[in-house]
Amino acid sequence: MECISVFDMLKIGVGPSSSHTLGPWRAAERFLEKIRKQDLIDQIIRVKVDLFGSLSLTGKGHATDLAVMLGLSGADPEYIPVESIDVIISAIKNKNELFLGNEIIIPFHAENDIVFNRNFLPFHANGITFTAYTETTDFSETYYSIGGGFVVQENENNHLEEIKCAFPFPVDKASELLAFCQQENKSISEIVYENEKSMRTEEEIHNELLRIWDTMLECMYIGCHTEGILPGGLNVRRRAYDMHKNLIGVLPYDSPYSWLQIIRQTEVKFRQILKWVSCFALSVNEVNASLGRVVTAPTNGSAGVIPAVLMYYLVIENHEANEKQIKQFLMTAGEIGSIFKKGATISAAMGGCQAEIGVSSAMAAAALCEVMGGTPEQVLVAAEIAMEHHLGLTCDPIGGLVQVPCIERNTMGAIKAINAAELALETDAKNAKVPLDKVVNTMWETAKDMNAKYKETSEGGLAVGVNLVDC
């Protein structure tokens, strides 16, 4: 059985895309590791990168080429100072040199050494091949970015290389998760916690969950306090800044955490709640669109949904909430996301935007339902409701950028998650007609039936219905 930790589903990285930026970046790191093990790095005179399928078709808009260069340079997306990204990329392009693995300088001409191939490899829509050349030989490896920053290779038996572990409560399906909850008389987050303890100490789990939350909070804070135009050529104006300024008024604060406390003092009529949730979601994805640091949840394109819903819970729904509820929320969200990854996909290149916004909305709905007192049965109902109303959602980014319609879709996913949680809390789960596992299966069947031009290729939908000159 495949082991997926909450820290696999919620990863810290750099935008704008988990599958097209973070994934290729991680693939480059893995390739570096391979050539080091082969004792080749000191002999390399050239590196070539071939992008295939969706990585090629929307790679420029998703900064895939930049991610590859950063990864080959030895930079880590989780810790690199985001302000140094432009410095590294400019140096590579201006000097036509790459400091490979931060060990050896080799010639590197980005225009020639990163090749955008429009054809798809048969194994997955997001294929990337690295080739390292020496004076006497060459060494190639092919990787697949399968969504959410996960990177795999195709092995000899044409199966994914799975990470295995011995969880005390192994889960592939929602029905299995529910059975464990009933058997152990535990909530979903408690089951997840027991699984996590098989890999990490309680202190490590505590610290990592709060580091994820701190990153989410800082991302929202940065997004709400940054104005201007997003990069990429669409001239999309940031909206979180103006929306936040109108909502917050003149109340004083000087840090993300004091900001959170101040928001609790603001007016919370229905319209203001809608605006606050939308503002939180917009802020994250505007940061994501500008190569900022976000939490992949479960992808970068859908990174705003979970922070927005958790922030809603903290500043509007429960002013007494603390670290306990934050950890509970994140663990529940991560487990629901893993069920979708195992049973369907979290890659828009495979399943359209239902695999990103739909899954993030289901994760957020389930997590919100649990912290608001829902039973495990109601939590799964919340996830089902949220996904049910995202089925068939296409991925059609204009210009291949994670901006239009991606940023607004995060606000819709967050609002739907809150609505789904509330509906689930008012539902007797015995009367629910559609189990979560059926929705996961249906989503996957829908993904397979979806036309390829609606799967993150920018060859259909809004991506061709709206011309760049219109923007």
Coordinates of C-alpha atoms in Angstrom, one line a residue:
M1 CA 0.0 0.0 0.0
E2 CA 1.3 3.5 -0.9
C3 CA 2.2 5.6 2.1
I4 CA 1.3 9.3 1.8
S5 CA 2.0 11.6 4.7
V6 CA 0.2 14.8 5.4
F7 CA 3.6 16.4 4.7
D8 CA 3.5 14.9 1.2
M9 CA 0.1 16.5 0.5
L10 CA 1.0 19.9 2.1
K11 CA 4.5 20.8 0.9
I12 CA 6.3 24.2 1.1
G13 CA 7.6 25.4 -2.2
V14 CA 7.7 28.1 -4.8
G15 CA 4.9 29.0 -7.3
P16 CA 3.3 29.1 -9.7
S17 CA 2.6 25.4 -10.2
S18 CA 3.2 22.3 -8.2
S19 CA 3.2 20.0 -11.3
H20 CA 5.0 22.4 -13.7
T21 CA 7.3 24.3 -11.3
L22 CA 7.9 22.3 -8.1
G23 CA 7.8 18.9 -9.8
P24 CA 10.4 19.7 -12.5
W25 CA 12.5 21.4 -9.8
R26 CA 12.4 18.3 -7.7
A27 CA 13.1 16.2 -10.8
A28 CA 16.2 18.2 -11.5
E29 CA 17.4 17.6 -7.9
R30 CA 16.8 13.9 -8.3
F31 CA 18.8 13.9 -11.5
L32 CA 21.7 15.7 -9.8
E33 CA 21.6 13.0 -7.1
K34 CA 21.8 10.3 -9.8
I35 CA 24.8 11.8 -11.6
R36 CA 26.6 12.3 -8.3
K37 CA 26.1 8.6 -7.5
Q38 CA 27.5 7.8 -11.0
D39 CA 30.5 9.9 -10.2
L40 CA 29.9 11.9 -13.3
I41 CA 29.4 15.4 -12.1
D42 CA 33.0 16.5 -12.5
Q43 CA 33.1 15.2 -16.0
I44 CA 29.9 16.8 -17.4
I45 CA 30.4 19.3 -20.2
R46 CA 26.7 19.8 -21.1
V47 CA 23.2 19.2 -19.8
K48 CA 20.1 19.1 -22.0
V49 CA 16.5 19.1 -20.8
D50 CA 13.5 17.9 -22.8
L51 CA 10.0 18.8 -21.7
F52 CA 7.1 16.8 -23.0
G53 CA 3.3 17.2 -23.2
S54 CA 1.7 19.6 -20.8
L55 CA 5.1 20.6 -19.4
S56 CA 6.0 21.8 -22.8
L57 CA 2.7 23.3 -23.8
T58 CA 2.3 25.5 -20.7
G59 CA 5.8 25.4 -19.5
K60 CA 6.7 29.0 -20.2
G61 CA 3.7 30.4 -18.4
H62 CA 4.3 28.0 -15.5
A63 CA 8.0 28.9 -15.2
T64 CA 9.0 25.3 -15.9
D65 CA 12.2 26.4 -17.6
L66 CA 13.2 28.6 -14.6
A67 CA 12.4 25.7 -12.2
V68 CA 14.7 23.4 -14.1
M69 CA 17.5 25.8 -14.1
L70 CA 17.1 26.5 -10.4
G71 CA 17.0 22.8 -9.6
L72 CA 20.1 22.0 -11.7
S73 CA 21.8 24.9 -9.8
G74 CA 21.3 23.1 -6.6
A75 CA 18.8 25.5 -5.1
D76 CA 16.0 24.1 -2.9
P77 CA 12.4 25.4 -3.5
E78 CA 11.5 25.0 0.2
Y79 CA 14.3 27.2 1.5
I80 CA 15.6 29.4 -1.3
P81 CA 15.1 33.1 -0.6
V82 CA 12.6 34.1 -3.2
E83 CA 14.3 37.4 -3.9
S84 CA 17.4 35.5 -5.1
I85 CA 15.4 33.6 -7.9
D86 CA 15.8 36.5 -10.4
V87 CA 19.4 36.9 -9.5
I88 CA 20.2 33.2 -10.3
I89 CA 18.2 33.1 -13.5
S90 CA 19.6 36.4 -14.8
A91 CA 23.2 35.1 -14.1
I92 CA 22.5 31.9 -16.1
K93 CA 21.0 33.7 -19.0
N94 CA 23.5 36.6 -19.1
K95 CA 26.6 34.4 -18.8
N96 CA 25.2 31.3 -20.6
E97 CA 26.7 29.3 -17.8
L98 CA 25.2 27.0 -15.2
F99 CA 26.7 26.3 -11.8
L100 CA 25.7 22.7 -11.9
G101 CA 24.8 21.4 -8.4
N102 CA 26.7 24.4 -7.0
E103 CA 29.8 22.4 -7.8
I104 CA 30.9 22.9 -11.4
I105 CA 30.4 25.6 -14.0
I106 CA 29.3 24.3 -17.4
P107 CA 28.1 26.1 -20.6
F108 CA 24.3 26.4 -20.7
H109 CA 22.2 28.2 -23.3
A110 CA 18.6 28.1 -22.0
E111 CA 17.1 28.7 -25.5
N112 CA 18.9 25.6 -26.9
D113 CA 19.4 23.3 -23.9
I114 CA 15.8 23.4 -22.7
V115 CA 13.7 21.9 -25.5
F116 CA 9.9 22.2 -25.5
N117 CA 8.5 19.1 -27.3
R118 CA 4.8 19.2 -28.0
N119 CA 4.4 15.5 -28.1
F120 CA 3.2 13.5 -25.1
L121 CA 5.1 10.6 -23.6
P122 CA 2.7 7.6 -23.1
F123 CA 3.2 7.2 -19.4
H124 CA 2.0 10.6 -18.1
A125 CA 1.2 14.0 -19.6
N126 CA 4.0 15.7 -17.7
G127 CA 7.3 14.1 -18.9
I128 CA 10.8 15.5 -18.5
T129 CA 14.1 14.0 -19.6
F130 CA 17.5 15.1 -18.5
T131 CA 20.7 14.2 -20.4
A132 CA 24.2 14.8 -19.1
Y133 CA 27.0 14.7 -21.6
T134 CA 30.7 14.0 -20.9
E135 CA 33.6 13.7 -23.4
T136 CA 33.0 10.0 -23.8
T137 CA 29.4 9.2 -22.9
D138 CA 25.9 10.5 -22.0
F139 CA 23.5 9.7 -19.2
S140 CA 19.7 10.2 -19.4
E141 CA 16.9 9.9 -16.9
T142 CA 13.1 10.5 -17.5
Y143 CA 10.8 11.7 -14.7
Y144 CA 7.1 12.4 -14.5
S145 CA 5.6 15.2 -12.5
I146 CA 2.3 13.7 -11.5
G147 CA 0.8 16.6 -9.6
G148 CA 1.2 18.2 -6.2
G149 CA 5.0 18.2 -6.5
F150 CA 5.2 14.4 -6.6
V151 CA 7.8 13.1 -9.0
V152 CA 8.1 9.5 -10.2
Q153 CA 9.9 7.3 -12.7
E154 CA 8.5 4.5 -14.8
N155 CA 10.0 1.3 -13.7
E156 CA 10.6 -1.9 -15.7
N157 CA 7.1 -3.2 -15.0
N158 CA 5.4 0.0 -16.0
H159 CA 4.2 0.8 -12.5
L160 CA 4.8 3.9 -10.4
E161 CA 7.7 3.7 -7.9
E162 CA 5.6 3.9 -4.7
I163 CA 6.9 5.0 -1.3
K164 CA 6.1 2.1 1.1
C165 CA 5.7 2.3 4.8
A166 CA 4.0 0.5 7.7
F167 CA 1.2 2.8 8.8
P168 CA -0.7 1.2 11.7
F169 CA -3.9 2.4 9.9
P170 CA -3.2 2.0 6.2
V171 CA -5.9 3.8 4.0
D172 CA -6.5 3.7 0.3
K173 CA -10.3 4.5 0.4
A174 CA -12.6 6.6 2.5
S175 CA -14.5 3.5 3.5
E176 CA -11.3 2.1 5.1
L177 CA -10.6 5.3 6.9
L178 CA -14.2 5.4 8.3
A179 CA -13.8 1.7 9.4
F180 CA -10.7 2.6 11.4
C181 CA -12.4 5.6 13.0
Q182 CA -15.3 3.4 14.1
Q183 CA -13.1 0.6 15.2
E184 CA -10.8 2.8 17.3
N185 CA -13.4 5.4 18.3
K186 CA -11.2 8.1 16.9
S187 CA -11.6 11.2 14.7
I188 CA -10.0 11.3 11.3
S189 CA -7.3 13.6 12.5
E190 CA -6.5 11.2 15.4
I191 CA -6.1 8.3 12.9
V192 CA -3.8 10.4 10.8
Y193 CA -1.8 11.4 13.9
E194 CA -1.2 7.7 14.8
N195 CA 0.0 7.1 11.3
E196 CA 2.3 10.1 11.3
K197 CA 3.8 8.9 14.6
S198 CA 5.1 5.8 12.9
M199 CA 7.4 8.0 10.9
R200 CA 8.1 11.1 13.1
T201 CA 8.3 12.1 16.7
E202 CA 5.4 14.0 18.2
E203 CA 7.6 17.1 18.4
E204 CA 8.5 16.8 14.7
I205 CA 4.9 16.5 13.8
H206 CA 3.9 19.5 15.9
N207 CA 6.7 21.7 14.6
E208 CA 6.2 20.8 10.9
L209 CA 2.4 21.3 11.0
L210 CA 2.9 24.7 12.6
R211 CA 5.6 25.6 10.0
I212 CA 3.1 24.8 7.3
W213 CA 0.5 27.0 9.0
D214 CA 3.1 29.8 9.5
T215 CA 3.9 29.7 5.8
M216 CA 0.3 29.8 4.9
L217 CA -0.3 32.8 7.2
E218 CA 2.7 34.7 6.0
C219 CA 1.7 34.0 2.4
M220 CA -1.8 35.5 3.1
Y221 CA -0.2 38.5 4.9
I222 CA 2.2 39.2 2.0
G223 CA -0.5 38.9 -0.6
C224 CA -2.8 41.3 1.3
H225 CA -0.1 43.9 1.6
T226 CA 1.3 43.8 -1.9
E227 CA -0.1 45.8 -4.8
G228 CA 0.7 46.1 -8.5
I229 CA 0.6 43.9 -11.6
L230 CA 1.3 40.2 -11.7
P231 CA 4.2 39.1 -14.0
G232 CA 3.7 37.2 -17.2
G233 CA 2.2 39.6 -19.7
L234 CA -1.5 39.3 -18.9
N235 CA -1.3 42.6 -16.9
V236 CA -3.5 41.1 -14.2
R237 CA -3.9 43.6 -11.4
R238 CA -3.6 42.2 -7.8
R239 CA -6.9 42.5 -6.0
A240 CA -6.2 41.3 -2.5
Y241 CA -4.5 44.5 -1.6
D242 CA -7.4 46.8 -2.3
M243 CA -10.0 44.4 -1.0
H244 CA -8.0 44.0 2.3
K245 CA -7.5 47.7 2.7
N246 CA -11.3 48.2 2.5
L247 CA -12.0 45.4 5.0
I248 CA -9.4 46.1 7.6
G249 CA -9.8 49.9 7.9
V250 CA -7.4 51.7 10.2
L251 CA -6.9 49.0 12.8
P252 CA -3.3 48.7 13.9
Y253 CA -1.1 45.6 13.6
D254 CA 2.6 44.8 12.9
S255 CA 2.9 41.1 12.2
P256 CA 1.0 38.2 10.7
Y257 CA -0.2 37.0 14.1
S258 CA -1.3 40.5 15.3
W259 CA -3.0 40.9 12.0
L260 CA -5.0 37.7 12.6
Q261 CA -6.1 39.0 16.0
I262 CA -7.1 42.4 14.5
I263 CA -9.3 40.7 11.8
R264 CA -11.3 39.1 14.6
Q265 CA -12.4 42.6 15.6
T266 CA -13.8 43.5 12.2
E267 CA -17.4 43.4 11.1
V268 CA -18.6 40.0 10.1
K269 CA -21.9 40.4 8.2
F270 CA -22.5 37.9 5.4
R271 CA -21.0 40.2 2.7
Q272 CA -17.9 40.8 4.8
I273 CA -17.4 37.1 5.4
L274 CA -17.6 36.4 1.6
K275 CA -15.1 39.2 1.0
W276 CA -12.7 38.1 3.7
V277 CA -12.6 34.5 2.5
S278 CA -12.2 35.6 -1.1
C279 CA -9.4 38.1 0.0
F280 CA -7.5 35.3 1.8
A281 CA -7.7 33.0 -1.3
L282 CA -6.8 35.7 -3.7
S283 CA -3.8 36.8 -1.6
V284 CA -2.3 33.3 -1.7
N285 CA -2.6 32.8 -5.4
E286 CA -1.4 36.2 -6.3
V287 CA 1.8 35.4 -4.3
N288 CA 1.9 32.0 -6.1
A289 CA 1.5 33.7 -9.5
S290 CA 4.6 35.8 -8.8
L291 CA 6.9 32.9 -7.9
G292 CA 6.4 33.4 -4.2
R293 CA 6.5 30.8 -1.5
V294 CA 3.3 28.9 -0.8
V295 CA 2.1 25.6 0.6
T296 CA 1.1 23.1 -2.1
A297 CA -2.4 22.1 -0.9
P298 CA -2.6 19.8 -2.7
T299 CA -1.2 21.8 -5.7
N300 CA 0.1 25.3 -6.1
G301 CA -2.7 26.3 -8.5
S302 CA -5.2 25.5 -5.7
A303 CA -3.0 26.7 -2.8
G304 CA -5.4 29.4 -1.6
V305 CA -8.4 27.2 -0.7
I306 CA -7.2 25.5 2.5
P307 CA -5.5 28.6 4.0
A308 CA -8.6 30.7 3.3
V309 CA -11.0 28.2 4.9
L310 CA -8.7 27.7 7.9
M311 CA -8.3 31.5 8.3
Y312 CA -12.1 31.8 8.1
Y313 CA -12.4 29.3 11.0
L314 CA -9.8 31.2 13.1
V315 CA -10.9 34.8 12.6
I316 CA -14.7 34.4 12.1
E317 CA -16.0 31.1 13.3
N318 CA -14.0 30.3 16.4
H319 CA -12.0 33.1 18.1
E320 CA -10.9 30.6 20.8
A321 CA -9.2 28.3 18.3
N322 CA -5.5 27.6 18.8
E323 CA -2.7 25.3 17.7
K324 CA -4.8 22.2 18.5
Q325 CA -7.5 23.0 15.9
I326 CA -4.9 24.2 13.4
K327 CA -3.1 20.8 13.5
Q328 CA -6.4 18.9 13.5
F329 CA -7.5 20.9 10.4
L330 CA -4.3 20.3 8.5
M331 CA -4.1 16.5 9.3
T332 CA -7.7 16.0 8.2
A333 CA -7.2 17.9 5.0
G334 CA -4.1 16.0 4.2
E335 CA -5.8 12.6 4.6
I336 CA -8.7 13.5 2.3
G337 CA -6.2 14.7 -0.3
S338 CA -4.3 11.5 -0.2
I339 CA -7.5 9.5 -0.9
F340 CA -8.0 11.5 -4.1
K341 CA -4.4 11.1 -5.1
K342 CA -4.6 7.3 -4.6
G343 CA -8.0 6.8 -6.2
A344 CA -7.9 9.4 -8.9
T345 CA -5.4 12.3 -9.5
I346 CA -4.4 15.7 -8.2
S347 CA -2.8 16.6 -11.6
A348 CA -4.7 19.1 -13.8
A349 CA -2.7 17.7 -16.8
M350 CA -4.4 14.4 -16.1
G351 CA -7.8 15.5 -14.7
G352 CA -8.5 19.1 -15.4
C353 CA -9.1 21.6 -12.6
Q354 CA -11.5 19.3 -10.8
A355 CA -8.2 17.5 -9.7
E356 CA -6.9 20.8 -8.2
I357 CA -9.6 23.1 -7.0
G358 CA -12.1 20.3 -6.6
V359 CA -9.7 18.3 -4.4
S360 CA -8.6 21.3 -2.4
S361 CA -12.2 22.2 -1.8
A362 CA -13.0 18.7 -0.6
M363 CA -9.9 18.7 1.7
A364 CA -10.9 22.1 3.2
A365 CA -14.6 21.1 3.6
A366 CA -13.7 17.9 5.4
A367 CA -11.2 19.7 7.7
L368 CA -13.6 22.5 8.5
C369 CA -16.4 20.0 9.3
E370 CA -14.1 18.1 11.7
V371 CA -13.0 21.2 13.7
M372 CA -16.6 22.3 13.9
G373 CA -17.6 19.1 15.6
G374 CA -18.6 16.9 12.7
T375 CA -18.4 13.1 13.1
P376 CA -16.1 11.1 10.8
E377 CA -19.2 10.2 8.7
Q378 CA -20.1 13.9 8.3
V379 CA -16.5 14.8 7.5
L380 CA -16.6 12.4 4.5
V381 CA -20.0 13.8 3.5
A382 CA -18.5 17.3 3.5
A383 CA -15.6 16.2 1.2
E384 CA -18.1 14.4 -1.1
I385 CA -20.4 17.5 -1.4
A386 CA -17.5 19.7 -2.2
M387 CA -16.1 17.5 -4.9
E388 CA -19.5 16.6 -6.4
H389 CA -19.9 20.3 -7.4
H390 CA -16.6 20.5 -9.0
L391 CA -16.9 17.4 -11.2
G392 CA -15.9 18.2 -14.8
L393 CA -14.1 21.5 -14.1
T394 CA -11.6 22.0 -16.8
C395 CA -8.1 23.5 -16.7
D396 CA -7.7 26.2 -19.3
P397 CA -5.2 28.8 -18.2
I398 CA -5.0 31.8 -20.5
G399 CA -1.4 32.2 -21.7
G400 CA -0.4 29.1 -19.8
L401 CA -0.2 31.3 -16.7
V402 CA -1.6 30.3 -13.3
Q403 CA -3.7 33.5 -13.2
V404 CA -6.9 33.5 -15.2
P405 CA -9.2 31.8 -14.3
C406 CA -7.0 30.0 -11.7
I407 CA -6.8 32.8 -9.0
E408 CA -10.6 33.4 -8.8
R409 CA -11.3 29.7 -8.8
N410 CA -9.6 29.5 -5.4
T411 CA -12.2 31.9 -4.0
M412 CA -15.0 29.7 -5.4
G413 CA -13.4 26.5 -4.0
A414 CA -13.1 28.1 -0.6
I415 CA -16.7 29.3 -0.5
K416 CA -18.0 26.0 -1.7
A417 CA -15.9 24.2 1.0
I418 CA -17.5 26.3 3.8
N419 CA -21.0 25.6 2.3
A420 CA -20.3 21.9 2.0
A421 CA -19.1 21.7 5.6
E422 CA -22.3 23.4 6.8
L423 CA -24.5 21.1 4.7
A424 CA -22.7 18.1 6.1
L425 CA -23.1 19.2 9.7
E426 CA -26.8 19.3 9.1
T427 CA -26.9 15.9 7.4
D428 CA -27.5 12.5 9.0
A429 CA -24.8 10.6 7.2
K430 CA -27.0 7.5 7.1
N431 CA -29.2 9.3 4.6
A432 CA -26.3 10.4 2.3
K433 CA -26.9 9.0 -1.2
V434 CA -23.3 9.3 -2.6
P435 CA -20.3 7.9 -0.6
L436 CA -17.0 9.7 -1.0
D437 CA -15.4 6.7 -2.7
K438 CA -18.0 6.8 -5.5
V439 CA -17.2 10.5 -6.1
V440 CA -13.5 9.7 -6.2
N441 CA -14.2 7.0 -8.8
T442 CA -16.5 9.3 -10.8
M443 CA -13.9 12.1 -10.8
W444 CA -11.3 9.7 -12.2
E445 CA -13.7 8.4 -14.9
T446 CA -14.6 12.0 -15.8
A447 CA -10.8 12.8 -16.0
K448 CA -10.2 10.0 -18.4
D449 CA -13.2 11.1 -20.6
M450 CA -12.2 14.7 -20.6
N451 CA -10.8 16.1 -23.9
A452 CA -7.0 16.6 -23.7
K453 CA -7.3 20.2 -24.6
Y454 CA -9.0 20.9 -21.3
K455 CA -6.2 19.4 -19.3
E456 CA -3.6 22.1 -18.7
T457 CA -2.6 22.5 -22.3
S458 CA -4.0 26.0 -23.0
E459 CA -5.4 24.5 -26.2
G460 CA -9.1 24.9 -25.3
G461 CA -11.7 26.7 -23.2
L462 CA -10.8 30.2 -22.0
A463 CA -7.2 29.7 -23.1
V464 CA -8.3 30.0 -26.7
G465 CA -11.6 31.8 -26.2
V466 CA -9.8 34.9 -24.8
N467 CA -7.0 36.3 -26.8
L468 CA -3.9 37.7 -25.2
V469 CA -4.6 41.0 -27.0
D470 CA -7.9 41.2 -25.2
C471 CA -6.0 41.3 -21.9

